[in-house]
GROMACS .gro file of N, CA and C in nm:
model
  420
    1MET      N    1  -0.588   5.126   1.399
    1MET     CA    2  -0.699   5.052   1.342
    1MET      C    3  -0.804   5.033   1.450
    2ASN      N    4  -0.929   5.060   1.413
    2ASN     CA    5  -1.036   5.039   1.510
    2ASN      C    6  -1.074   4.891   1.516
    3ALA      N    7  -1.150   4.856   1.617
    3ALA     CA    8  -1.180   4.716   1.643
    3ALA      C    9  -1.273   4.655   1.538
    4TYR      N   10  -1.353   4.738   1.472
    4TYR     CA   11  -1.451   4.686   1.377
    4TYR      C   12  -1.399   4.681   1.233
    5ALA      N   13  -1.281   4.735   1.208
    5ALA     CA   14  -1.228   4.740   1.071
    5ALA      C   15  -1.211   4.602   1.008
    6PRO      N   16  -1.156   4.502   1.077
    6PRO     CA   17  -1.143   4.371   1.011
    6PRO      C   18  -1.277   4.310   0.972
    7LEU      N   19  -1.373   4.314   1.061
    7LEU     CA   20  -1.504   4.258   1.030
    7LEU      C   21  -1.570   4.335   0.916
    8ALA      N   22  -1.567   4.467   0.923
    8ALA     CA   23  -1.627   4.550   0.818
    8ALA      C   24  -1.556   4.527   0.684
    9GLY      N   25  -1.425   4.517   0.687
    9GLY     CA   26  -1.349   4.495   0.564
    9GLY      C   27  -1.379   4.361   0.500
   10TYR      N   28  -1.383   4.256   0.581
   10TYR     CA   29  -1.413   4.124   0.525
   10TYR      C   30  -1.555   4.119   0.469
   11ILE      N   31  -1.651   4.178   0.541
   11ILE     CA   32  -1.789   4.178   0.491
   11ILE      C   33  -1.798   4.258   0.361
   12LEU      N   34  -1.736   4.376   0.358
   12LEU     CA   35  -1.741   4.460   0.239
   12LEU      C   36  -1.675   4.393   0.120
   13ALA      N   37  -1.555   4.340   0.140
   13ALA     CA   38  -1.484   4.274   0.029
   13ALA      C   39  -1.560   4.153  -0.023
   14SER      N   40  -1.613   4.072   0.068
   14SER     CA   41  -1.684   3.952   0.023
   14SER      C   42  -1.816   3.988  -0.046
   15MET      N   43  -1.886   4.090   0.004
   15MET     CA   44  -2.012   4.129  -0.061
   15MET      C   45  -1.987   4.189  -0.198
   16MET      N   46  -1.881   4.269  -0.213
   16MET     CA   47  -1.849   4.327  -0.344
   16MET      C   48  -1.809   4.217  -0.442
   17ALA      N   49  -1.726   4.125  -0.398
   17ALA     CA   50  -1.684   4.016  -0.486
   17ALA      C   51  -1.803   3.929  -0.525
   18LEU      N   52  -1.889   3.901  -0.429
   18LEU     CA   53  -2.008   3.820  -0.457
   18LEU      C   54  -2.101   3.892  -0.554
   19ALA      N   55  -2.118   4.022  -0.538
   19ALA     CA   56  -2.202   4.099  -0.630
   19ALA      C   57  -2.142   4.099  -0.770
   20GLY      N   58  -2.010   4.113  -0.780
   20GLY     CA   59  -1.945   4.108  -0.910
   20GLY      C   60  -1.961   3.972  -0.977
   21LEU      N   61  -1.942   3.866  -0.900
   21LEU     CA   62  -1.958   3.731  -0.955
   21LEU      C   63  -2.103   3.702  -0.993
   22LEU      N   64  -2.197   3.749  -0.913
   22LEU     CA   65  -2.338   3.733  -0.945
   22LEU      C   66  -2.373   3.808  -1.074
   23SER      N   67  -2.313   3.925  -1.091
   23SER     CA   68  -2.336   4.002  -1.213
   23SER      C   69  -2.285   3.925  -1.336
   24TRP      N   70  -2.167   3.865  -1.323
   24TRP     CA   71  -2.115   3.786  -1.435
   24TRP      C   72  -2.204   3.665  -1.461
   25PHE      N   73  -2.255   3.604  -1.355
   25PHE     CA   74  -2.345   3.490  -1.372
   25PHE      C   75  -2.472   3.534  -1.447
   26LEU      N   76  -2.527   3.649  -1.410
   26LEU     CA   77  -2.645   3.699  -1.481
   26LEU      C   78  -2.616   3.724  -1.628
   27LEU      N   79  -2.501   3.779  -1.657
   27LEU     CA   80  -2.465   3.805  -1.796
   27LEU      C   81  -2.446   3.676  -1.876
   28LEU      N   82  -2.371   3.583  -1.820
   28LEU     CA   83  -2.339   3.462  -1.894
   28LEU      C   84  -2.456   3.365  -1.905
   29SER      N   85  -2.547   3.369  -1.809
   29SER     CA   86  -2.662   3.279  -1.815
   29SER      C   87  -2.775   3.333  -1.902
   30GLY      N   88  -2.765   3.458  -1.943
   30GLY     CA   89  -2.869   3.516  -2.028
   30GLY      C   90  -2.987   3.572  -1.950
   31ARG      N   91  -2.974   3.584  -1.821
   31ARG     CA   92  -3.085   3.635  -1.739
   31ARG      C   93  -3.078   3.786  -1.718
   32PHE      N   94  -2.978   3.850  -1.776
   32PHE     CA   95  -2.962   3.995  -1.761
   32PHE      C   96  -3.071   4.068  -1.837
   33LYS      N   97  -3.127   4.170  -1.773
   33LYS     CA   98  -3.225   4.258  -1.836
   33LYS      C   99  -3.170   4.400  -1.825
   34PRO      N  100  -3.189   4.483  -1.927
   34PRO     CA  101  -3.139   4.621  -1.918
   34PRO      C  102  -3.195   4.698  -1.800
   35SER      N  103  -3.311   4.658  -1.750
   35SER     CA  104  -3.369   4.728  -1.635
   35SER      C  105  -3.291   4.701  -1.506
   36MET      N  106  -3.195   4.611  -1.509
   36MET     CA  107  -3.110   4.588  -1.393
   36MET      C  108  -3.000   4.692  -1.383
   37LEU      N  109  -2.977   4.768  -1.490
   37LEU     CA  110  -2.868   4.866  -1.493
   37LEU      C  111  -2.919   5.009  -1.484
   38LEU      N  112  -3.012   5.045  -1.568
   38LEU     CA  113  -3.068   5.180  -1.573
   38LEU      C  114  -3.213   5.172  -1.617
   39PRO      N  115  -3.291   5.275  -1.589
   39PRO     CA  116  -3.429   5.274  -1.636
   39PRO      C  117  -3.437   5.282  -1.788
   40ALA      N  118  -3.549   5.242  -1.841
   40ALA     CA  119  -3.568   5.244  -1.986
   40ALA      C  120  -3.558   5.384  -2.043
   41SER      N  121  -3.591   5.485  -1.964
   41SER     CA  122  -3.586   5.624  -2.012
   41SER      C  123  -3.442   5.674  -2.031
   42ALA      N  124  -3.342   5.599  -1.983
   42ALA     CA  125  -3.203   5.638  -2.003
   42ALA      C  126  -3.157   5.617  -2.146
   43GLY      N  127  -3.225   5.530  -2.218
   43GLY     CA  128  -3.198   5.514  -2.360
   43GLY      C  129  -3.085   5.420  -2.397
   44LEU      N  130  -3.045   5.327  -2.310
   44LEU     CA  131  -2.941   5.230  -2.345
   44LEU      C  132  -3.006   5.110  -2.412
   45ASN      N  133  -2.942   5.063  -2.521
   45ASN     CA  134  -2.993   4.941  -2.583
   45ASN      C  135  -2.932   4.820  -2.512
   46LEU      N  136  -2.970   4.701  -2.555
   46LEU     CA  137  -2.928   4.579  -2.485
   46LEU      C  138  -2.777   4.559  -2.491
   47SER      N  139  -2.714   4.582  -2.605
   47SER     CA  140  -2.570   4.557  -2.614
   47SER      C  141  -2.492   4.659  -2.531
   48GLN      N  142  -2.535   4.785  -2.529
   48GLN     CA  143  -2.469   4.884  -2.445
   48GLN      C  144  -2.489   4.850  -2.298
   49SER      N  145  -2.608   4.806  -2.262
   49SER     CA  146  -2.636   4.769  -2.123
   49SER      C  147  -2.548   4.654  -2.079
   50ARG      N  148  -2.534   4.555  -2.163
   50ARG     CA  149  -2.448   4.441  -2.128
   50ARG      C  150  -2.304   4.484  -2.110
   51ARG      N  151  -2.256   4.569  -2.197
   51ARG     CA  152  -2.118   4.615  -2.187
   51ARG      C  153  -2.096   4.692  -2.056
   52TRP      N  154  -2.186   4.783  -2.022
   52TRP     CA  155  -2.172   4.860  -1.898
   52TRP      C  156  -2.190   4.772  -1.775
   53PHE      N  157  -2.276   4.672  -1.784
   53PHE     CA  158  -2.295   4.580  -1.672
   53PHE      C  159  -2.169   4.497  -1.651
   54ALA      N  160  -2.104   4.455  -1.759
   54ALA     CA  161  -1.979   4.378  -1.747
   54ALA      C  162  -1.869   4.465  -1.687
   55ILE      N  163  -1.862   4.591  -1.728
   55ILE     CA  164  -1.764   4.683  -1.671
   55ILE      C  165  -1.791   4.702  -1.522
   56GLN      N  166  -1.917   4.718  -1.487
   56GLN     CA  167  -1.954   4.733  -1.346
   56GLN      C  168  -1.914   4.610  -1.266
   57ALA      N  169  -1.937   4.492  -1.320
   57ALA     CA  170  -1.902   4.369  -1.250
   57ALA      C  171  -1.751   4.359  -1.230
   58ALA      N  172  -1.675   4.393  -1.332
   58ALA     CA  173  -1.529   4.390  -1.319
   58ALA      C  174  -1.481   4.490  -1.216
   59LEU      N  175  -1.539   4.610  -1.215
   59LEU     CA  176  -1.499   4.711  -1.117
   59LEU      C  177  -1.535   4.670  -0.975
   60LEU      N  178  -1.645   4.600  -0.957
   60LEU     CA  179  -1.680   4.550  -0.824
   60LEU      C  180  -1.576   4.451  -0.773
   61ILE      N  181  -1.529   4.363  -0.860
   61ILE     CA  182  -1.428   4.266  -0.819
   61ILE      C  183  -1.296   4.335  -0.789
   62ILE      N  184  -1.259   4.433  -0.870
   62ILE     CA  185  -1.136   4.510  -0.845
   62ILE      C  186  -1.147   4.585  -0.713
   63ALA      N  187  -1.263   4.646  -0.687
   63ALA     CA  188  -1.283   4.718  -0.561
   63ALA      C  189  -1.274   4.622  -0.442
   64ALA      N  190  -1.327   4.502  -0.458
   64ALA     CA  191  -1.319   4.403  -0.350
   64ALA      C  192  -1.173   4.368  -0.321
   65LEU      N  193  -1.093   4.353  -0.426
   65LEU     CA  194  -0.951   4.324  -0.407
   65LEU      C  195  -0.880   4.441  -0.339
   66LEU      N  196  -0.912   4.563  -0.377
   66LEU     CA  197  -0.850   4.680  -0.314
   66LEU      C  198  -0.890   4.693  -0.167
   67VAL      N  199  -1.015   4.662  -0.136
   67VAL     CA  200  -1.058   4.664   0.004
   67VAL      C  201  -0.982   4.558   0.083
   68TYR      N  202  -0.962   4.442   0.024
   68TYR     CA  203  -0.886   4.337   0.092
   68TYR      C  204  -0.741   4.379   0.115
   69VAL      N  205  -0.680   4.445   0.017
   69VAL     CA  206  -0.543   4.493   0.033
   69VAL      C  207  -0.537   4.595   0.146
   70ARG      N  208  -0.634   4.686   0.149
   70ARG     CA  209  -0.639   4.787   0.257
   70ARG      C  210  -0.653   4.719   0.393
   71LEU      N  211  -0.738   4.620   0.401
   71LEU     CA  212  -0.758   4.549   0.526
   71LEU      C  213  -0.631   4.478   0.570
   72THR      N  214  -0.562   4.417   0.477
   72THR     CA  215  -0.436   4.350   0.508
   72THR      C  216  -0.334   4.450   0.560
   73GLN      N  217  -0.327   4.567   0.497
   73GLN     CA  218  -0.233   4.669   0.544
   73GLN      C  219  -0.268   4.716   0.685
   74LEU      N  220  -0.396   4.737   0.711
   74LEU     CA  221  -0.437   4.782   0.845
   74LEU      C  222  -0.404   4.677   0.951
   75GLN      N  223  -0.423   4.551   0.919
   75GLN     CA  224  -0.394   4.445   1.015
   75GLN      C  225  -0.245   4.434   1.043
   76GLN      N  226  -0.162   4.470   0.947
   76GLN     CA  227  -0.018   4.466   0.967
   76GLN      C  228   0.035   4.595   1.028
   77GLY      N  229  -0.051   4.693   1.049
   77GLY     CA  230  -0.010   4.819   1.106
   77GLY      C  231   0.060   4.910   1.007
   78HIS      N  232   0.041   4.886   0.881
   78HIS     CA  233   0.106   4.964   0.775
   78HIS      C  234   0.008   5.062   0.714
   79ARG      N  235   0.050   5.188   0.702
   79ARG     CA  236  -0.032   5.291   0.636
   79ARG      C  237   0.037   5.331   0.507
   80ASP      N  238  -0.038   5.339   0.401
   80ASP     CA  239   0.016   5.373   0.271
   80ASP      C  240  -0.069   5.484   0.212
   81ASN      N  241  -0.003   5.592   0.168
   81ASN     CA  242  -0.075   5.705   0.111
   81ASN      C  243  -0.162   5.666  -0.007
   82VAL      N  244  -0.110   5.581  -0.093
   82VAL     CA  245  -0.184   5.541  -0.212
   82VAL      C  246  -0.310   5.465  -0.173
   83MET      N  247  -0.297   5.367  -0.085
   83MET     CA  248  -0.414   5.290  -0.043
   83MET      C  249  -0.510   5.375   0.038
   84ASP      N  250  -0.458   5.472   0.116
   84ASP     CA  251  -0.547   5.565   0.185
   84ASP      C  252  -0.634   5.639   0.085
   85ASN      N  253  -0.571   5.691  -0.019
   85ASN     CA  254  -0.646   5.767  -0.119
   85ASN      C  255  -0.741   5.679  -0.198
   86ILE      N  256  -0.700   5.557  -0.231
   86ILE     CA  257  -0.790   5.466  -0.301
   86ILE      C  258  -0.910   5.431  -0.215
   87THR      N  259  -0.888   5.410  -0.086
   87THR     CA  260  -0.999   5.380   0.004
   87THR      C  261  -1.093   5.499   0.017
   88TYR      N  262  -1.038   5.620   0.027
   88TYR     CA  263  -1.124   5.738   0.027
   88TYR      C  264  -1.203   5.747  -0.103
   89GLY      N  265  -1.140   5.713  -0.214
   89GLY     CA  266  -1.209   5.716  -0.343
   89GLY      C  267  -1.322   5.616  -0.351
   90ILE      N  268  -1.298   5.492  -0.306
   90ILE     CA  269  -1.403   5.391  -0.307
   90ILE      C  270  -1.518   5.432  -0.216
   91SER      N  271  -1.485   5.480  -0.098
   91SER     CA  272  -1.588   5.524  -0.005
   91SER      C  273  -1.668   5.640  -0.063
   92SER      N  274  -1.601   5.734  -0.127
   92SER     CA  275  -1.670   5.848  -0.188
   92SER      C  276  -1.762   5.803  -0.301
   93LEU      N  277  -1.715   5.710  -0.384
   93LEU     CA  278  -1.799   5.660  -0.492
   93LEU      C  279  -1.923   5.589  -0.439
   94LEU      N  280  -1.906   5.514  -0.332
   94LEU     CA  281  -2.023   5.448  -0.271
   94LEU      C  282  -2.122   5.552  -0.219
   95PHE      N  283  -2.070   5.658  -0.157
   95PHE     CA  284  -2.157   5.763  -0.106
   95PHE      C  285  -2.229   5.835  -0.220
   96PHE      N  286  -2.156   5.866  -0.327
   96PHE     CA  287  -2.218   5.933  -0.440
   96PHE      C  288  -2.323   5.845  -0.508
   97ARG      N  289  -2.303   5.714  -0.506
   97ARG     CA  290  -2.404   5.623  -0.562
   97ARG      C  291  -2.530   5.625  -0.478
   98VAL      N  292  -2.516   5.637  -0.347
   98VAL     CA  293  -2.633   5.645  -0.260
   98VAL      C  294  -2.711   5.772  -0.289
   99ILE      N  295  -2.641   5.883  -0.303
   99ILE     CA  296  -2.708   6.009  -0.333
   99ILE      C  297  -2.770   6.004  -0.472
  100GLY      N  298  -2.697   5.957  -0.569
  100GLY     CA  299  -2.750   5.941  -0.703
  100GLY      C  300  -2.734   6.065  -0.788
  101ASP      N  301  -2.797   6.062  -0.904
  101ASP     CA  302  -2.786   6.173  -0.997
  101ASP      C  303  -2.915   6.256  -1.006
  102PHE      N  304  -3.010   6.229  -0.920
  102PHE     CA  305  -3.137   6.302  -0.909
  102PHE      C  306  -3.229   6.279  -1.029
  103ARG      N  307  -3.188   6.200  -1.129
  103ARG     CA  308  -3.276   6.172  -1.241
  103ARG      C  309  -3.312   6.024  -1.251
  104PHE      N  310  -3.213   5.936  -1.236
  104PHE     CA  311  -3.235   5.795  -1.259
  104PHE      C  312  -3.207   5.708  -1.137
  105ILE      N  313  -3.096   5.736  -1.065
  105ILE     CA  314  -3.052   5.646  -0.959
  105ILE      C  315  -3.034   5.723  -0.829
  106GLY      N  316  -3.037   5.651  -0.719
  106GLY     CA  317  -3.005   5.707  -0.589
  106GLY      C  318  -3.126   5.736  -0.503
  107ALA      N  319  -3.096   5.786  -0.385
  107ALA     CA  320  -3.200   5.812  -0.285
  107ALA      C  321  -3.291   5.927  -0.325
  108PHE      N  322  -3.243   6.019  -0.405
  108PHE     CA  323  -3.322   6.136  -0.441
  108PHE      C  324  -3.380   6.128  -0.582
  109ALA      N  325  -3.373   6.012  -0.645
  109ALA     CA  326  -3.431   5.994  -0.778
  109ALA      C  327  -3.583   5.986  -0.766
  110PRO      N  328  -3.654   6.029  -0.867
  110PRO     CA  329  -3.800   6.019  -0.861
  110PRO      C  330  -3.844   5.873  -0.858
  111HIS      N  331  -3.945   5.845  -0.781
  111HIS     CA  332  -3.998   5.709  -0.768
  111HIS      C  333  -4.104   5.689  -0.875
  112THR      N  334  -4.067   5.612  -0.977
  112THR     CA  335  -4.159   5.583  -1.085
  112THR      C  336  -4.198   5.436  -1.078
  113ASP      N  337  -4.278   5.395  -1.174
  113ASP     CA  338  -4.321   5.256  -1.181
  113ASP      C  339  -4.225   5.171  -1.262
  114ASP      N  340  -4.115   5.229  -1.304
  114ASP     CA  341  -4.014   5.158  -1.383
  114ASP      C  342  -3.954   5.045  -1.299
  115PRO      N  343  -3.926   4.928  -1.360
  115PRO     CA  344  -3.866   4.817  -1.284
  115PRO      C  345  -3.733   4.854  -1.218
  116PHE      N  346  -3.651   4.936  -1.286
  116PHE     CA  347  -3.525   4.975  -1.226
  116PHE      C  348  -3.547   5.063  -1.104
  117SER      N  349  -3.642   5.153  -1.111
  117SER     CA  350  -3.670   5.242  -0.998
  117SER      C  351  -3.710   5.162  -0.875
  118ARG      N  352  -3.792   5.061  -0.895
  118ARG     CA  353  -3.832   4.975  -0.782
  118ARG      C  354  -3.712   4.898  -0.728
  119LEU      N  355  -3.629   4.843  -0.818
  119LEU     CA  356  -3.509   4.769  -0.776
  119LEU      C  357  -3.414   4.861  -0.701
  120ASP      N  358  -3.395   4.981  -0.752
  120ASP     CA  359  -3.303   5.076  -0.690
  120ASP      C  360  -3.352   5.119  -0.552
  121ARG      N  361  -3.479   5.146  -0.542
  121ARG     CA  362  -3.537   5.195  -0.416
  121ARG      C  363  -3.535   5.086  -0.309
  122LYS      N  364  -3.563   4.962  -0.348
  122LYS     CA  365  -3.577   4.855  -0.249
  122LYS      C  366  -3.447   4.780  -0.220
  123ALA      N  367  -3.355   4.775  -0.317
  123ALA     CA  368  -3.236   4.692  -0.296
  123ALA      C  369  -3.104   4.766  -0.318
  124LEU      N  370  -3.089   4.832  -0.430
  124LEU     CA  371  -2.957   4.885  -0.466
  124LEU      C  372  -2.913   5.001  -0.378
  125SER      N  373  -2.997   5.102  -0.360
  125SER     CA  374  -2.956   5.216  -0.277
  125SER      C  375  -2.931   5.176  -0.132
  126PRO      N  376  -3.017   5.092  -0.069
  126PRO     CA  377  -2.983   5.047   0.067
  126PRO      C  378  -2.855   4.964   0.072
  127LEU      N  379  -2.831   4.882  -0.031
  127LEU     CA  380  -2.708   4.803  -0.035
  127LEU      C  381  -2.586   4.893  -0.041
  128PHE      N  382  -2.589   4.995  -0.127
  128PHE     CA  383  -2.475   5.085  -0.137
  128PHE      C  384  -2.460   5.170  -0.011
  129LEU      N  385  -2.568   5.203   0.055
  129LEU     CA  386  -2.559   5.274   0.183
  129LEU      C  387  -2.491   5.186   0.287
  130PHE      N  388  -2.525   5.060   0.291
  130PHE     CA  389  -2.462   4.966   0.383
  130PHE      C  390  -2.313   4.952   0.351
  131TRP      N  391  -2.279   4.941   0.222
  131TRP     CA  392  -2.139   4.932   0.182
  131TRP      C  393  -2.064   5.059   0.220
  132PHE      N  394  -2.126   5.174   0.203
  132PHE     CA  395  -2.061   5.299   0.242
  132PHE      C  396  -2.034   5.300   0.392
  133ALA      N  397  -2.132   5.256   0.472
  133ALA     CA  398  -2.113   5.253   0.617
  133ALA      C  399  -1.998   5.159   0.654
  134LEU      N  400  -1.986   5.046   0.587
  134LEU     CA  401  -1.875   4.954   0.613
  134LEU      C  402  -1.742   5.015   0.572
  135SER      N  403  -1.742   5.090   0.462
  135SER     CA  404  -1.616   5.147   0.414
  135SER      C  405  -1.563   5.255   0.507
  136ILE      N  406  -1.650   5.316   0.586
  136ILE     CA  407  -1.608   5.420   0.681
  136ILE      C  408  -1.509   5.361   0.783
  137PHE      N  409  -1.532   5.236   0.822
  137PHE     CA  410  -1.443   5.172   0.920
  137PHE      C  411  -1.302   5.152   0.867
  138LEU      N  412  -1.285   5.149   0.735
  138LEU     CA  413  -1.152   5.128   0.678
  138LEU      C  414  -1.076   5.258   0.659
  139LEU      N  415  -1.140   5.371   0.685
  139LEU     CA  416  -1.075   5.499   0.663
  139LEU      C  417  -0.989   5.544   0.779
  140PHE      N  418  -1.023   5.505   0.900
  140PHE     CA  419  -0.954   5.558   1.018
  140PHE      C  420  -0.891   5.449   1.101
   0.00000   0.00000   0.00000
């Protein structure tokens, strides 16, 4: 385990859990807007957007728990093939989110005047890049 893994793991797990809880707060308080999930050109209606946002929030909390389990294993000096692969999977998903799909999300998406595009360019893609960088410390 490298020296920065505990700090990176705690920051990553707490930020993912906080983002998941904030997402649930936005949903339950009625402040959720479909532009927080995808651009209007993606064609999701409000009920579909809410459902996908709730799934995303739940997956963020699950990922935070898995990162915490990985961190606990590393601190105990235990390596597990399953957790190694799950950590590689989480890290890969974070990296793929940064790259995006070249149409709507990510670093290579076109910069439009859409509210989601502005949110993604200024907050979401840099956040996922930071999370990816933190997840690298949990791999080795």
